[in-house]
């Protein structure tokens, strides 16, 4: 039997578990370059004071509850607790025996004639450096890429004129090398570059370690919008996990209804989001000090709605007191021009002494596993250029889609202008999971974790089941023409709804309607609460979807029996299905 390979992080674990639950005899292999499992939550990416942005009960899968070890009294969950939970999850579902750690995928290539993939791998040491044992090539009939959007650091090109200190990316904050730097008393001055959630975490970690921090944030989309732990006494992550919150978002994933149409024709949406932005920004008291004013998101009370930069939760309430104190940290709104021997030079000529620079500069948008041509054919951003006919096709699709979106969602008409300049930069994945092009026809590849949302576990679980059904041939998908039209609509909506979506797929406040969409495709009941009030105001958690895979399997077997009966009667089958159990 052919091998099924997955490149893993938490999304890879749930996909492997779901696939094997549906097809127990499949040969599945999980590949991970880290020395421990977990991807973002692997052991070497856990750093001091790291907390999840969701509360206890939200960062877990539906079929295994997280314990209380590593959970704080306010419900926040430590990075160590999440890593331990993922290990326990892998142990429960016998995934450790199919996991190969310290194995780096260096290339993925289409098999000659299609139908499967060559996966080139090399062993790496604990620091991620390739060992000299040569490349091994795996042959996979099906492949799931679960590397997500935070695997490949973006390192800005900055001239280095003999800098004597250390330069690290925020991805390395949990390594032993970084821990040694924090313990080194000779390192007193640190420059942090970036305004994302990881920059906030890095600054907090450094201040707690007794370092002096020069925090440099370039002009552009501004800083992350950091929400407080609670709103009106309710944890922020729980408030955003309600349907009532999502109803006020103009979501392309939501089913059509009079409520949705009414909201789109009124200013209620903008008023709601501006009020919510005020509520989440008020605890930071940006106006108190110069540091605070420089950290305030650039778009003011429209920031939460348009999300020009990343969103985050301020896990450490004392952080704002440390910032406003201005004793050990100073915020700059500049770009770094160059590195000198013992300092960092800003574009305004300021020279900042530094023994360490932390680049919280985000992640590469483009995937480096595929050739430019394969990436383009798969619907991933690519340096390759479309031929004239394909470029013309996508230009028309995108233009028509934007007109449709503005007609359906009037509240998006005054969005900040600007879209991607090249069609080749777009993600063209149907449902953000599979290619929209002809390569989709053999059902040999899928992607998971390529949509940034506010509740990863629930999203991953739905994506894993959808992909399993698709890869096993049980799920019908539209024609290529319809898939491409839907992709164009999704992109046009995202560019208008979220400014961050112009760089990578982003649907932060729309995860419940997105999960609903995937489960509707699978014929699964999306209303998991006991009554209408609970549906609207109750928080959705992973446990609400307990048993969802069994629900789908039972439905699939029922359809199979109908098909077999239809075949015996001499009729054409209703649909072509692959047996899953």
Coordinates of C-alpha atoms in Angstrom, one line a residue, residues 21-504:
X21 CA -9.8 6.8 12.1
X22 CA -11.4 6.7 8.6
X23 CA -8.9 4.5 6.9
X24 CA -7.2 2.3 9.6
X25 CA -5.1 0.3 7.2
X26 CA -3.4 3.3 5.6
X27 CA 0.3 3.7 6.0
X28 CA 0.8 7.2 7.3
X29 CA 4.0 8.9 8.1
X30 CA 4.4 12.2 10.0
X31 CA 7.6 14.2 9.3
X32 CA 8.9 16.9 11.6
X33 CA 12.2 18.8 11.5
X34 CA 12.1 19.6 15.2
X35 CA 13.5 17.3 17.8
X36 CA 10.0 17.2 19.5
X37 CA 6.5 17.3 18.1
X38 CA 4.2 20.3 18.2
X39 CA 5.4 22.7 15.5
X40 CA 4.8 26.1 17.0
X41 CA 4.4 24.4 20.4
X42 CA 7.5 22.1 20.1
X43 CA 9.9 22.1 23.0
X44 CA 12.5 24.3 21.3
X45 CA 10.0 27.0 20.6
X46 CA 8.8 27.4 24.1
X47 CA 10.3 30.5 25.9
X48 CA 9.9 31.9 29.4
X49 CA 6.5 33.4 30.2
X50 CA 4.9 32.0 27.0
X51 CA 1.1 31.7 27.3
X52 CA -1.5 30.6 24.8
X53 CA -4.0 33.3 23.7
X54 CA -6.9 31.1 24.5
X55 CA -8.2 30.0 27.9
X56 CA -8.3 26.5 29.3
X57 CA -10.9 24.4 27.5
X58 CA -10.3 26.1 24.1
X59 CA -6.8 24.8 23.2
X60 CA -7.6 21.1 22.9
X61 CA -9.3 18.7 20.5
X62 CA -12.8 17.4 21.0
X63 CA -11.7 13.8 21.8
X64 CA -9.2 14.5 24.5
X65 CA -9.6 17.1 27.4
X66 CA -6.6 19.0 28.6
X67 CA -5.7 18.6 32.3
X68 CA -5.1 21.4 34.7
X69 CA -1.4 21.0 35.1
X70 CA 0.3 24.1 33.7
X71 CA -3.0 26.1 33.8
X72 CA -3.0 29.3 35.8
X73 CA -5.7 30.4 38.2
X74 CA -7.0 32.9 35.7
X75 CA -7.4 30.1 33.1
X76 CA -4.4 31.0 31.0
X77 CA -2.4 28.1 29.6
X78 CA 1.3 27.8 29.6
X79 CA 3.3 26.8 26.5
X80 CA 4.6 23.8 28.4
X81 CA 1.0 22.6 29.2
X82 CA 0.1 22.8 25.5
X83 CA 3.3 20.8 24.5
X84 CA 2.5 18.2 27.1
X85 CA -1.1 18.0 25.9
X86 CA 0.0 17.4 22.3
X87 CA 2.4 14.7 23.4
X88 CA -0.4 13.0 25.4
X89 CA -2.7 13.3 22.3
X90 CA -0.1 11.6 20.1
X91 CA 0.3 8.9 22.7
X92 CA -3.4 8.2 23.0
X93 CA -3.9 7.8 19.3
X94 CA -0.7 5.9 18.7
X95 CA 0.8 8.7 16.5
X96 CA 4.3 8.5 18.0
X97 CA 5.1 5.3 16.2
X98 CA 4.5 7.0 12.8
X99 CA 6.4 10.2 13.7
X100 CA 9.9 10.9 12.4
X101 CA 11.5 13.8 14.2
X102 CA 14.6 15.7 13.1
X103 CA 13.7 15.0 9.5
X104 CA 13.6 18.0 7.2
X105 CA 11.7 18.0 4.0
X106 CA 13.9 19.8 1.4
X107 CA 11.8 19.4 -1.7
X108 CA 8.4 18.0 -2.9
X109 CA 8.1 17.0 -6.5
X110 CA 5.2 15.7 -8.6
X111 CA 5.6 12.1 -9.8
X112 CA 6.1 11.6 -13.5
X113 CA 2.7 11.3 -15.1
X114 CA 1.0 12.6 -11.9
X115 CA -0.7 10.5 -9.2
X116 CA 1.5 11.1 -6.2
X117 CA 4.6 12.9 -5.0
X118 CA 8.3 12.5 -4.3
X119 CA 9.3 13.8 -0.9
X120 CA 13.0 14.5 -0.5
X121 CA 14.1 14.4 3.2
X122 CA 17.4 14.8 5.1
X123 CA 18.2 14.2 8.8
X124 CA 19.0 17.3 10.9
X125 CA 20.5 17.8 14.3
X126 CA 18.8 19.4 17.3
X127 CA 19.7 22.9 16.0
X128 CA 18.1 22.1 12.7
X129 CA 21.3 21.9 10.7
X130 CA 21.4 19.2 8.0
X131 CA 23.5 16.2 8.6
X132 CA 25.8 14.8 5.8
X133 CA 23.9 11.6 5.3
X134 CA 22.5 12.5 1.9
X135 CA 18.9 12.8 0.7
X136 CA 16.3 10.1 1.1
X137 CA 13.3 10.1 -1.3
X138 CA 9.9 9.0 -0.2
X139 CA 7.1 8.1 -2.6
X140 CA 3.8 9.3 -1.3
X141 CA 0.5 8.5 -3.0
X142 CA -1.1 11.3 -1.0
X143 CA 0.5 14.3 0.8
X144 CA -0.8 16.7 3.4
X145 CA 1.3 19.8 3.9
X146 CA 0.7 21.0 7.5
X147 CA 3.6 23.4 7.9
X148 CA 1.2 26.3 8.3
X149 CA 2.0 30.0 8.1
X150 CA 4.7 30.3 10.8
X151 CA 7.4 27.9 9.8
X152 CA 9.8 29.9 7.7
X153 CA 11.1 33.1 9.3
X154 CA 11.3 36.3 7.3
X155 CA 14.7 38.0 7.8
X156 CA 14.8 41.5 6.5
X157 CA 17.8 42.5 4.3
X158 CA 19.8 44.9 6.5
X159 CA 23.4 45.8 5.8
X160 CA 25.8 44.5 8.4
X161 CA 29.0 46.4 8.9
X162 CA 30.7 44.0 11.4
X163 CA 28.0 43.8 14.1
X164 CA 29.6 42.0 17.1
X165 CA 26.5 41.0 18.9
X166 CA 23.9 38.2 18.2
X167 CA 21.0 38.5 15.8
X168 CA 18.1 36.0 16.3
X169 CA 14.6 35.6 15.0
X170 CA 11.7 35.4 17.4
X171 CA 11.3 31.7 16.3
X172 CA 14.5 31.0 18.2
X173 CA 13.3 32.5 21.5
X174 CA 12.8 29.1 23.1
X175 CA 16.2 27.6 22.2
X176 CA 18.9 26.8 24.7
X177 CA 21.2 29.3 23.0
X178 CA 18.7 32.1 23.6
X179 CA 18.2 31.1 27.2
X180 CA 22.0 31.3 27.6
X181 CA 21.9 34.8 26.1
X182 CA 19.2 35.8 28.6
X183 CA 21.4 34.5 31.5
X184 CA 24.5 36.3 30.2
X185 CA 24.9 39.4 32.4
X186 CA 27.2 41.0 29.8
X187 CA 24.2 41.4 27.5
X188 CA 22.4 44.5 28.8
X189 CA 21.1 46.3 25.7
X190 CA 18.7 44.5 23.3
X191 CA 17.0 45.8 20.2
X192 CA 13.6 44.2 19.3
X193 CA 12.5 44.9 15.8
X194 CA 8.8 44.4 14.9
X195 CA 5.3 45.2 16.2
X196 CA 3.6 41.8 16.1
X197 CA 2.4 39.6 19.0
X198 CA 5.8 37.9 19.0
X199 CA 7.5 41.3 19.5
X200 CA 5.3 42.0 22.6
X201 CA 6.2 38.6 23.9
X202 CA 9.9 39.2 23.3
X203 CA 9.9 42.6 25.0
X204 CA 8.2 41.1 28.0
X205 CA 10.6 38.2 28.2
X206 CA 13.6 40.5 28.0
X207 CA 12.3 43.0 30.6
X208 CA 11.6 40.1 33.0
X209 CA 15.2 39.0 32.4
X210 CA 16.5 42.4 33.5
X211 CA 17.5 43.6 30.0
X212 CA 17.2 47.1 28.7
X213 CA 15.1 47.2 25.5
X214 CA 15.0 49.5 22.5
X215 CA 11.8 48.5 20.7
X216 CA 11.9 49.5 17.0
X217 CA 8.7 49.4 15.0
X218 CA 8.8 50.5 11.4
X219 CA 6.1 52.6 9.8
X220 CA 3.6 50.6 7.8
X221 CA 0.6 48.7 9.1
X222 CA 1.4 49.5 12.7
X223 CA 1.4 47.4 15.8
X224 CA -0.6 44.4 16.8
X225 CA -3.9 45.1 18.4
X226 CA -3.4 43.6 21.9
X227 CA -6.8 42.8 23.6
X228 CA -7.1 42.5 27.3
X229 CA -7.6 39.1 29.0
X230 CA -11.2 40.0 29.8
X231 CA -14.1 42.1 28.5
X232 CA -16.9 42.8 30.9
X233 CA -15.5 40.2 33.1
X234 CA -15.6 37.5 30.3
X235 CA -12.4 36.1 28.9
X236 CA -11.8 37.7 25.5
X237 CA -11.2 34.4 23.8
X238 CA -14.6 33.1 25.0
X239 CA -16.4 36.2 23.9
X240 CA -15.0 35.9 20.4
X241 CA -16.1 32.2 20.3
X242 CA -19.8 33.1 20.3
X243 CA -22.1 33.2 17.3
X244 CA -23.4 36.7 18.3
X245 CA -19.9 38.1 17.9
X246 CA -19.6 36.5 14.5
X247 CA -23.0 37.8 13.4
X248 CA -21.5 41.3 13.3
X249 CA -18.8 40.3 10.9
X250 CA -19.5 40.5 7.2
X251 CA -18.5 36.9 6.6
X252 CA -18.5 35.3 3.2
X253 CA -18.7 31.9 5.0
X254 CA -22.0 32.5 6.7
X255 CA -25.3 31.2 5.3
X256 CA -27.5 33.8 3.7
X257 CA -30.3 35.2 6.0
X258 CA -32.4 38.2 6.5
X259 CA -30.3 39.1 9.5
X260 CA -27.1 39.0 7.4
X261 CA -28.7 41.1 4.6
X262 CA -30.1 43.7 7.1
X263 CA -26.8 44.2 8.8
X264 CA -25.0 44.7 5.5
X265 CA -27.3 47.6 4.7
X266 CA -26.7 49.5 7.9
X267 CA -24.0 51.3 9.8
X268 CA -24.6 48.9 12.7
X269 CA -21.5 46.9 11.8
X270 CA -19.1 49.8 11.8
X271 CA -20.5 51.1 15.1
X272 CA -20.3 47.7 16.7
X273 CA -16.6 47.2 15.8
X274 CA -15.6 50.7 16.7
X275 CA -17.2 50.3 20.1
X276 CA -15.5 46.9 20.6
X277 CA -12.1 48.4 19.5
X278 CA -12.6 51.1 22.2
X279 CA -13.3 48.5 24.8
X280 CA -10.2 46.3 24.0
X281 CA -7.9 49.3 23.6
X282 CA -9.0 51.2 26.8
X283 CA -7.1 49.0 29.3
X284 CA -3.8 49.8 27.6
X285 CA -4.1 53.5 28.2
X286 CA -2.1 54.4 25.2
X287 CA -2.4 58.1 25.8
X288 CA -0.5 58.1 29.1
X289 CA 3.1 58.1 27.8
X290 CA 5.1 58.6 24.7
X291 CA 5.8 54.8 24.6
X292 CA 2.1 54.1 24.8
X293 CA 1.3 56.6 22.0
X294 CA 3.8 55.0 19.7
X295 CA 2.3 51.6 20.4
X296 CA -1.2 52.5 19.6
X297 CA -2.5 50.8 16.5
X298 CA -2.4 53.2 13.5
X299 CA -6.0 52.9 12.4
X300 CA -7.4 53.9 15.8
X301 CA -11.0 52.6 16.4
X302 CA -11.1 51.0 12.9
X303 CA -8.2 48.7 13.8
X304 CA -10.1 45.7 15.1
X305 CA -12.4 45.6 12.1
X306 CA -9.8 46.0 9.3
X307 CA -6.9 44.2 11.1
X308 CA -4.1 45.9 9.3
X309 CA -1.6 44.0 11.6
X310 CA -1.8 40.9 13.7
X311 CA -4.3 40.5 16.6
X312 CA -3.2 39.3 20.0
X313 CA -4.1 38.9 23.6
X314 CA -2.2 40.8 26.3
X315 CA -1.6 37.8 28.5
X316 CA 0.4 39.7 31.1
X317 CA -1.6 42.7 32.4
X318 CA 1.5 44.1 34.1
X319 CA 3.1 44.5 30.7
X320 CA 1.5 47.9 30.2
X321 CA 2.8 49.2 33.5
X322 CA 6.3 48.2 32.4
X323 CA 5.9 50.0 29.1
X324 CA 4.5 53.2 30.6
X325 CA 7.2 53.2 33.3
X326 CA 9.7 53.9 30.4
X327 CA 12.6 53.0 32.7
X328 CA 14.0 50.0 30.8
X329 CA 12.2 50.2 27.5
X330 CA 11.8 52.9 24.8
X331 CA 9.6 52.6 21.7
X332 CA 10.8 53.9 18.3
X333 CA 8.7 54.2 15.1
X334 CA 11.5 53.9 12.6
X335 CA 13.2 51.3 10.4
X336 CA 16.6 49.8 11.0
X337 CA 19.0 51.2 8.4
X338 CA 22.1 49.0 9.3
X339 CA 24.1 47.1 11.9
X340 CA 27.4 48.6 13.1
X341 CA 30.0 47.1 15.4
X342 CA 28.2 47.6 18.7
X343 CA 25.0 49.3 17.7
X344 CA 21.9 49.5 15.4
X345 CA 21.5 52.5 13.2
X346 CA 17.9 53.8 12.6
X347 CA 16.7 55.6 9.5
X348 CA 16.6 58.9 11.4
X349 CA 20.3 58.6 12.2
X350 CA 19.8 57.5 15.8
X351 CA 22.5 55.0 17.1
X352 CA 21.2 52.4 19.5
X353 CA 23.8 50.4 21.5
X354 CA 23.0 46.7 21.3
X355 CA 24.6 43.3 22.2
X356 CA 21.6 41.4 20.9
X357 CA 18.9 42.0 18.2
X358 CA 15.6 40.1 18.2
X359 CA 13.9 40.1 14.8
X360 CA 10.1 39.8 15.4
X361 CA 9.6 40.3 11.7
X362 CA 7.1 37.6 10.9
X363 CA 7.2 34.8 8.3
X364 CA 7.7 34.2 4.7
X365 CA 4.5 34.0 2.7
X366 CA 5.9 31.7 0.0
X367 CA 6.4 28.0 0.6
X368 CA 9.9 26.7 -0.2
X369 CA 9.1 23.0 -0.6
X370 CA 7.9 23.2 -4.2
X371 CA 9.4 24.5 -7.4
X372 CA 8.0 27.8 -8.7
X373 CA 6.1 25.9 -11.4
X374 CA 4.6 23.3 -9.0
X375 CA 3.7 26.0 -6.4
X376 CA 1.9 28.0 -9.1
X377 CA 0.0 25.0 -10.3
X378 CA -1.0 24.1 -6.8
X379 CA -2.4 27.6 -6.1
X380 CA 0.5 28.8 -3.9
X381 CA 2.3 32.1 -4.2
X382 CA 5.0 31.7 -6.8
X383 CA 7.8 33.7 -8.4
X384 CA 6.9 32.1 -11.7
X385 CA 4.7 34.2 -14.0
X386 CA 1.4 33.1 -15.5
X387 CA 1.1 32.8 -19.2
X388 CA -0.9 35.7 -20.8
X389 CA -4.1 33.6 -21.0
X390 CA -4.0 32.5 -17.4
X391 CA -3.1 36.0 -16.1
X392 CA -6.0 37.4 -18.1
X393 CA -8.4 34.8 -16.6
X394 CA -7.4 35.5 -13.0
X395 CA -7.5 39.2 -13.6
X396 CA -11.1 39.0 -14.8
X397 CA -12.1 36.6 -12.0
X398 CA -10.7 38.9 -9.4
X399 CA -12.3 42.0 -10.9
X400 CA -15.7 40.3 -11.2
X401 CA -15.4 38.9 -7.7
X402 CA -14.6 42.3 -6.1
X403 CA -17.7 43.8 -7.8
X404 CA -19.9 41.0 -6.4
X405 CA -18.4 41.4 -2.9
X406 CA -19.0 45.1 -2.8
X407 CA -22.6 44.6 -3.9
X408 CA -23.2 41.9 -1.3
X409 CA -21.3 43.6 1.5
X410 CA -21.8 47.4 1.4
X411 CA -20.1 47.8 4.7
X412 CA -16.8 46.9 2.9
X413 CA -17.1 49.6 0.3
X414 CA -15.0 52.1 2.2
X415 CA -12.2 49.6 3.1
X416 CA -8.7 51.0 2.7
X417 CA -7.8 50.6 -1.0
X418 CA -5.1 48.3 -2.3
X419 CA -4.9 44.7 -3.4
X420 CA -2.1 42.4 -4.4
X421 CA -0.3 43.7 -7.5
X422 CA 0.4 40.2 -9.0
X423 CA -2.1 37.4 -9.4
X424 CA 0.9 35.1 -8.8
X425 CA 1.1 36.3 -5.2
X426 CA -2.4 35.0 -4.4
X427 CA -3.2 31.8 -2.4
X428 CA -5.6 30.0 -4.7
X429 CA -6.8 27.1 -2.5
X430 CA -10.4 26.1 -2.5
X431 CA -11.8 26.2 1.1
X432 CA -8.1 27.1 1.9
X433 CA -7.4 23.4 1.7
X434 CA -7.0 22.1 -1.9
X435 CA -5.8 23.4 -5.2
X436 CA -8.3 25.0 -7.5
X437 CA -6.5 23.9 -10.6
X438 CA -6.4 20.6 -12.6
X439 CA -3.9 19.1 -10.1
X440 CA -6.9 18.7 -7.8
X441 CA -8.4 15.9 -9.9
X442 CA -6.3 13.0 -8.6
X443 CA -7.0 14.0 -4.9
X444 CA -3.4 13.5 -4.0
X445 CA -2.6 16.6 -2.0
X446 CA -4.1 19.0 0.5
X447 CA -3.0 21.8 2.8
X448 CA -4.0 22.4 6.4
X449 CA -3.4 25.4 8.7
X450 CA -3.1 27.9 5.8
X451 CA -5.9 30.2 7.2
X452 CA -5.1 32.3 10.2
X453 CA -8.1 32.4 12.6
X454 CA -8.7 33.0 16.3
X455 CA -9.4 29.4 17.3
X456 CA -7.0 26.9 15.8
X457 CA -8.0 23.6 17.4
X458 CA -11.7 23.8 16.2
X459 CA -10.6 25.0 12.8
X460 CA -7.9 22.3 12.4
X461 CA -10.4 19.5 13.5
X462 CA -12.9 20.6 10.8
X463 CA -10.2 21.0 8.2
X464 CA -8.8 17.6 9.0
X465 CA -12.1 15.8 8.5
X466 CA -12.9 17.8 5.3
X467 CA -9.4 16.8 3.9
X468 CA -9.8 13.2 4.9
X469 CA -13.1 13.0 3.1
X470 CA -11.7 14.7 0.1
X471 CA -8.5 12.6 -0.1
X472 CA -10.4 9.3 0.3
X473 CA -12.8 10.3 -2.5
X474 CA -15.9 10.6 -0.4
X475 CA -16.4 14.3 -0.7
X476 CA -17.7 15.8 -4.0
X477 CA -16.2 19.1 -4.9
X478 CA -17.3 21.6 -7.6
X479 CA -15.7 21.8 -11.1
X480 CA -12.5 23.6 -11.6
X481 CA -14.4 26.6 -13.0
X482 CA -16.6 26.9 -9.9
X483 CA -13.6 26.3 -7.6
X484 CA -11.7 29.1 -9.2
X485 CA -14.7 31.5 -9.1
X486 CA -15.1 30.7 -5.4
X487 CA -11.4 31.3 -4.7
X488 CA -11.6 34.7 -6.4
X489 CA -14.6 35.6 -4.3
X490 CA -12.8 34.5 -1.1
X491 CA -9.7 36.5 -1.9
X492 CA -11.7 39.6 -2.9
X493 CA -13.6 39.4 0.4
X494 CA -10.5 38.9 2.4
X495 CA -8.7 41.9 0.8
X496 CA -11.6 44.1 1.7
X497 CA -12.4 42.7 5.1
X498 CA -8.9 42.3 6.5
X499 CA -5.8 44.3 5.4
X500 CA -3.6 41.4 6.8
X501 CA -5.4 39.2 4.2
X502 CA -3.6 40.9 1.4
X503 CA -0.4 39.1 2.5
X504 CA -1.7 35.8 3.7

